[in-house]
Amino acid sequence: MPALSRRKALKTMAAASLVPTLGAHALPARAATAVAPTGSAAVASGATKAAWSNWSGSAKAASASLQTPADAAAVQQLFRETTGVVRCVGAGHSFTPLVPTDGTILSLDRMAGLIGHNKSTMTASFHAGTRLAQLSRQLDLVGMGLRNLPDIDAQSFAGAISTATHGTGAELPALHADVQALQIVTPRGELLECSATKQPDLFAAAKVSLGSLGVLTQATTTVLPAYGLQRKVWLKPVEELLQIAPTLAQQHRHFEFYYLPFTGYAAAITHDVYTGTEVVHPEAADEEMLRDLRHLRDWLGRFPDLRRWVAKKLIDPNQTELAQDRSWKLLSTQRPTKFNETECHVPRELGIACVREIIQVLERRNDVFFPMEFRFIKADDAWLSPFYQRDSCSIAVHAAVGEPYDYLVPEIAPVFRKFQGRPHWGKLHGHTAADLSALYPRWKDFLAVRAQLDPTGRMLNPHLRSLFGIAQSA
Amino acid sequence: MFAAALVLAACSKGLPEAGPADERRAEAARPTDALLAQKYERACLTCHASIISKAPLTGFAAHWQARLQQGMPTLVAHVRDGFQGMPARGFCNDCNDQDFAALIVFMSQPQNSKE
Ligand SMILES: Cc1cc2nc3c(=O)[nH]c(=O)nc-3n(C[C@H](O)[C@H](O)[C@H](O)COP(=O)(O)OP(=O)(O)OC[C@H]3O[C@@H](n4cnc5c(N)ncnc54)[C@H](O)[C@@H]3O)c2cc1C
């Protein structure tokens, strides 16, 4: 979410919420479906079943057990001494039902932290359960930092790379592309190491593998010397921003924008390397911004033209905001307002055309208020990476938890399909095995590696079976 | 007018607001017990040392007073089962109720206010 929106631009919109008792005319559209919000990642573990829910509440499970092994040997032992399905969980921040199983949920919370770093090769090795927030802090202590980060840093490293989690930057690939080596415990209980030179096929398959090839236990990744960034946020009429977005993406290390529905405005955000020492970190007010956009929707949702007109009056397009801090402190934030989300990655050259259509589709629904996010990601070569040999733009559409989100996939996916979009593995999508095999040149190769490592399907749950086109177990 | 709206919103909470110095103190604080400190660092720190997260800030007494009044069993249940922004098990799948209670005690203790 944009910092500026946070601050002034949308502070301005707080005015909308001032108009007395206008909320009384809230849209009826909210009456439609929505899964009740619940707690989040992980579980209340009872003697028999462990109830599990992901962050947004869109995926749930009643599992036989929740295991937290202390080391790779304990993971090997678990596979050797038990039968049944084992699904790994990181932070439970995927929206898709990648984790749910009535078998065992395996958390690597005890397998966390920096193992070692090497300043001559600029690499660092981590236990795979390390949360990105801890990883950034520990790297900072040794004068290092990741090349890029996603919007939040609650995810575990293994969970993040397993779904091809990414940030933004035309020349910056997703996190898994910086991984140099992986250690993995296979469903047969073997401990394997792979890299570009050691079992290269396994490596290309395992980097983004949805937890289907085994349990990642350690990862070595390329890092940079710790660096600072300067962020600039400003508002612009969306049409003007769409014209210059590709140029901004070329000019800045990181560029992204958020479209603010029914306002006609977008917030542009750039980050560039900052070599000074002065820290400027204005207090974020994303939550206030969201509240104001929601109020405007509640107040004027039935009158979209009026809603736009009022928004234009309230937005001050001359506001900009600057921040300077350590890279990890600016690139990732926290999201107290929960939401559900769909995201697709389309070929770079089709990004702007695609987002125009997405905006049109979104604004057919008067109840929409959540900002839509547009980012740039560099190509890589992991077989199931949505950025496989394709520089991409990614478009993410959100709906607040507690509001309908069942429209996200049916209404948005046709546009994503039209533009050859590959869905984010961790975000809601409706792609089937047939769609995916056409979108991923190495699809069959991946499935062959999977069948070889896990012939009995110990790491498959119903969602993965359906994605991979494998019959559901009896 | 807009500024007035924001001031009103802030006052209506009736609580002192945490600032950057409180956040820095929260970021630096650690439980003395090494094992608990490990759990705190990997599970609690990200949200409880951040004002944006809206979680009660470690060491910032005003965020904890009303919560503590609910009694430790209730607070432990909120962590174990999840409550509002608090994820169930607080991102610590290997924590038991005693760990949760110890972490709450640590986080709710006012930190030395010297920088
Ligand atoms: C608020 C929010 C913001 C987000 N922002 C971004 C963003 O900016 N960019 C982006 O790309 N995505 C983003 N996401 C999506 C998120 O990054 C991915 O869904 C990510 O996979 C979640 O990581 P996790 O640790 O929670 O993993 P989980 O969701 O718990 O698991 C994800 C997958 O990883 C597997 N896995 C976990 N651990 C292991 C292991 N040790 N070995 C093998 N497999 C394992 C699981 O089985 C599962 O298939 C966001 C999600 C949320 C809720």
Tab-separated table of C-alpha atoms in Angstrom, chain A residues 265-469:
chain	number	residue	atom	x	y	z
A	265	TYR	CA	-5.905	8.195	-9.129
A	266	ALA	CA	-2.990	5.884	-8.595
A	267	ALA	CA	-0.154	6.105	-6.097
A	268	ALA	CA	3.305	5.629	-7.599
A	269	ILE	CA	6.117	4.296	-5.420
A	270	THR	CA	9.796	4.209	-6.279
A	271	HIS	CA	12.768	2.994	-4.252
A	272	ASP	CA	16.365	3.742	-5.177
A	273	VAL	CA	19.631	3.031	-3.424
A	274	TYR	CA	20.443	5.650	-0.793
A	275	THR	CA	24.010	5.953	0.405
A	276	GLY	CA	23.490	8.611	3.085
A	277	THR	CA	22.973	7.918	6.760
A	278	GLU	CA	19.992	10.110	7.614
A	279	VAL	CA	16.926	8.065	8.523
A	280	VAL	CA	13.592	9.561	7.529
A	281	HIS	CA	10.727	7.190	8.153
A	282	PRO	CA	7.351	8.899	8.342
A	283	GLU	CA	4.748	6.990	10.271
A	284	ALA	CA	2.706	4.867	7.885
A	285	ALA	CA	-1.006	5.422	7.862
A	286	ASP	CA	-2.078	2.697	5.437
A	287	GLU	CA	-4.775	1.601	7.815
A	288	GLU	CA	-6.250	5.079	7.901
A	289	MET	CA	-6.111	5.215	4.129
A	290	LEU	CA	-7.970	1.931	3.834
A	291	ARG	CA	-10.530	3.113	6.331
A	292	ASP	CA	-11.083	6.300	4.335
A	293	LEU	CA	-11.455	4.460	1.034
A	294	ARG	CA	-13.930	2.138	2.713
A	295	HIS	CA	-15.881	5.071	4.131
A	296	LEU	CA	-16.044	6.716	0.745
A	297	ARG	CA	-17.378	3.455	-0.662
A	298	ASP	CA	-19.928	3.091	2.146
A	299	TRP	CA	-21.048	6.645	1.628
A	300	LEU	CA	-21.143	6.982	-2.143
A	301	GLY	CA	-20.775	3.467	-3.460
A	302	ARG	CA	-24.144	3.555	-5.167
A	303	PHE	CA	-23.195	6.676	-7.079
A	304	PRO	CA	-19.880	5.889	-8.780
A	305	ASP	CA	-19.696	9.163	-10.704
A	306	LEU	CA	-20.285	11.159	-7.577
A	307	ARG	CA	-17.789	8.947	-5.719
A	308	ARG	CA	-15.147	9.761	-8.331
A	309	TRP	CA	-16.015	13.437	-8.275
A	310	VAL	CA	-15.746	13.643	-4.505
A	311	ALA	CA	-12.505	11.660	-4.519
A	312	LYS	CA	-10.983	14.053	-7.038
A	313	LYS	CA	-11.963	17.020	-4.887
A	314	LEU	CA	-10.434	15.436	-1.811
A	315	ILE	CA	-7.187	14.199	-3.302
A	316	ASP	CA	-4.334	16.656	-3.429
A	317	PRO	CA	-2.166	15.505	-6.346
A	318	ASN	CA	0.732	17.717	-5.318
A	319	GLN	CA	1.603	15.737	-2.241
A	320	THR	CA	4.718	13.630	-2.235
A	321	GLU	CA	6.382	11.711	0.545
A	322	LEU	CA	10.005	10.747	1.026
A	323	ALA	CA	11.480	8.096	3.291
A	324	GLN	CA	15.044	6.855	3.796
A	325	ASP	CA	16.044	3.798	5.782
A	326	ARG	CA	17.648	0.341	5.646
A	327	SER	CA	16.372	-1.586	2.617
A	328	TRP	CA	14.414	-4.184	4.603
A	329	LYS	CA	12.728	-1.557	6.742
A	330	LEU	CA	11.262	0.134	3.670
A	331	LEU	CA	10.523	-2.773	1.351
A	332	SER	CA	8.352	-4.807	3.740
A	333	THR	CA	5.633	-3.742	6.121
A	334	GLN	CA	2.769	-5.238	8.151
A	335	ARG	CA	-0.845	-5.607	7.145
A	336	PRO	CA	-3.181	-5.499	10.149
A	337	THR	CA	-6.275	-5.303	7.910
A	338	LYS	CA	-6.725	-8.799	6.567
A	339	PHE	CA	-7.757	-9.432	2.995
A	340	ASN	CA	-8.149	-12.093	0.329
A	341	GLU	CA	-6.282	-11.766	-2.921
A	342	THR	CA	-5.795	-13.001	-6.457
A	343	GLU	CA	-2.664	-12.198	-8.458
A	344	CYS	CA	-1.433	-13.019	-11.919
A	345	HIS	CA	1.846	-12.469	-13.712
A	346	VAL	CA	1.548	-11.449	-17.361
A	347	PRO	CA	4.250	-10.952	-20.003
A	348	ARG	CA	5.910	-7.575	-19.407
A	349	GLU	CA	4.816	-6.091	-22.727
A	350	LEU	CA	1.146	-6.881	-22.025
A	351	GLY	CA	1.100	-5.533	-18.464
A	352	ILE	CA	-0.370	-2.098	-19.092
A	353	ALA	CA	-3.050	-3.361	-21.503
A	354	CYS	CA	-4.015	-6.028	-18.991
A	355	VAL	CA	-4.250	-3.661	-16.045
A	356	ARG	CA	-6.509	-1.318	-18.003
A	357	GLU	CA	-8.978	-4.171	-18.457
A	358	ILE	CA	-8.677	-5.231	-14.833
A	359	ILE	CA	-9.563	-1.708	-13.710
A	360	GLN	CA	-12.636	-1.762	-15.949
A	361	VAL	CA	-13.756	-5.120	-14.598
A	362	LEU	CA	-13.163	-4.069	-11.003
A	363	GLU	CA	-15.129	-0.880	-11.376
A	364	ARG	CA	-18.155	-2.798	-12.558
A	365	ARG	CA	-18.589	-3.606	-8.876
A	366	ASN	CA	-19.539	-0.631	-6.774
A	367	ASP	CA	-18.510	-2.354	-3.549
A	368	VAL	CA	-14.832	-2.468	-4.506
A	369	PHE	CA	-12.548	-0.142	-2.534
A	370	PHE	CA	-9.314	-2.032	-1.844
A	371	PRO	CA	-6.309	-0.699	-3.827
A	372	MET	CA	-5.049	-2.832	-6.709
A	373	GLU	CA	-1.305	-3.417	-6.959
A	374	PHE	CA	0.883	-3.460	-10.094
A	375	ARG	CA	4.520	-4.644	-9.953
A	376	PHE	CA	7.459	-5.588	-12.205
A	377	ILE	CA	9.448	-8.832	-11.889
A	378	LYS	CA	12.500	-10.083	-13.794
A	379	ALA	CA	12.533	-13.491	-15.498
A	380	ASP	CA	14.244	-16.550	-13.998
A	381	ASP	CA	14.602	-20.232	-14.832
A	382	ALA	CA	12.923	-22.276	-12.081
A	383	TRP	CA	10.582	-24.699	-13.827
A	384	LEU	CA	7.428	-23.715	-11.938
A	385	SER	CA	8.311	-20.079	-11.564
A	386	PRO	CA	5.523	-17.922	-13.011
A	387	PHE	CA	8.407	-15.769	-14.268
A	388	TYR	CA	10.004	-18.705	-16.098
A	389	GLN	CA	11.916	-17.148	-19.017
A	390	ARG	CA	9.514	-14.239	-18.985
A	391	ASP	CA	9.996	-10.696	-17.679
A	392	SER	CA	6.625	-9.985	-16.126
A	393	CYS	CA	4.221	-7.509	-14.635
A	394	SER	CA	2.051	-8.687	-11.812
A	395	ILE	CA	-1.439	-7.469	-11.017
A	396	ALA	CA	-2.989	-8.138	-7.613
A	397	VAL	CA	-6.623	-7.586	-6.668
A	398	HIS	CA	-7.707	-7.669	-3.011
A	399	ALA	CA	-10.949	-7.796	-1.030
A	400	ALA	CA	-11.077	-7.061	2.706
A	401	VAL	CA	-11.750	-10.037	4.958
A	402	GLY	CA	-15.410	-9.990	5.960
A	403	GLU	CA	-16.462	-8.763	2.521
A	404	PRO	CA	-17.321	-10.896	-0.533
A	405	TYR	CA	-14.328	-12.300	-2.355
A	406	ASP	CA	-15.953	-15.105	-4.281
A	407	TYR	CA	-16.004	-12.852	-7.367
A	408	LEU	CA	-12.236	-12.422	-7.459
A	409	VAL	CA	-11.471	-15.515	-9.471
A	410	PRO	CA	-14.495	-15.806	-11.801
A	411	GLU	CA	-14.529	-12.126	-12.738
A	412	ILE	CA	-10.821	-11.352	-12.864
A	413	ALA	CA	-9.361	-14.634	-14.155
A	414	PRO	CA	-10.812	-14.339	-17.691
A	415	VAL	CA	-8.800	-11.150	-18.185
A	416	PHE	CA	-5.673	-12.771	-16.753
A	417	ARG	CA	-6.183	-15.733	-19.100
A	418	LYS	CA	-6.619	-13.478	-22.107
A	419	PHE	CA	-3.199	-11.961	-21.357
A	420	GLN	CA	-1.471	-15.339	-20.835
A	421	GLY	CA	-1.264	-14.767	-17.093
A	422	ARG	CA	0.407	-17.314	-14.852
A	423	PRO	CA	-1.230	-17.234	-11.411
A	424	HIS	CA	0.676	-16.633	-8.188
A	425	TRP	CA	0.751	-20.096	-6.579
A	426	GLY	CA	-0.107	-18.695	-3.156
A	427	LYS	CA	-2.987	-16.450	-4.235
A	428	LEU	CA	-6.529	-17.364	-5.214
A	429	HIS	CA	-6.836	-18.651	-8.761
A	430	GLY	CA	-8.901	-21.094	-10.783
A	431	HIS	CA	-6.276	-22.486	-13.152
A	432	THR	CA	-6.458	-26.210	-13.804
A	433	ALA	CA	-3.841	-28.792	-14.741
A	434	ALA	CA	-4.713	-28.316	-18.410
A	435	ASP	CA	-4.211	-24.537	-18.243
A	436	LEU	CA	-0.969	-24.901	-16.343
A	437	SER	CA	0.567	-27.467	-18.654
A	438	ALA	CA	0.073	-25.014	-21.518
A	439	LEU	CA	1.603	-22.114	-19.569
A	440	TYR	CA	4.705	-23.882	-18.218
A	441	PRO	CA	7.174	-25.274	-20.794
A	442	ARG	CA	8.791	-27.559	-18.187
A	443	TRP	CA	5.501	-28.753	-16.639
A	444	LYS	CA	5.938	-32.391	-17.621
A	445	ASP	CA	9.557	-32.391	-16.452
A	446	PHE	CA	8.458	-31.105	-13.076
A	447	LEU	CA	5.767	-33.762	-12.785
A	448	ALA	CA	8.319	-36.443	-13.652
A	449	VAL	CA	10.674	-35.287	-10.870
A	450	ARG	CA	7.731	-35.198	-8.477
A	451	ALA	CA	6.620	-38.725	-9.376
A	452	GLN	CA	10.160	-39.983	-8.914
A	453	LEU	CA	10.664	-38.359	-5.502
A	454	ASP	CA	7.183	-39.031	-4.154
A	455	PRO	CA	5.701	-42.036	-5.957
A	456	THR	CA	3.068	-42.678	-3.280
A	457	GLY	CA	1.908	-39.071	-3.040
A	458	ARG	CA	2.809	-38.461	0.584
A	459	MET	CA	3.102	-34.738	-0.023
A	460	LEU	CA	-0.054	-34.333	-2.074
A	461	ASN	CA	-3.258	-32.817	-0.722
A	462	PRO	CA	-6.484	-32.366	-2.706
A	463	HIS	CA	-5.431	-28.933	-4.016
A	464	LEU	CA	-2.086	-30.197	-5.326
A	465	ARG	CA	-3.651	-33.308	-6.842
A	466	SER	CA	-6.035	-31.134	-8.744
A	467	LEU	CA	-3.286	-28.705	-9.858
A	468	PHE	CA	-1.059	-31.554	-11.028
A	469	GLY	CA	-3.890	-33.532	-12.649
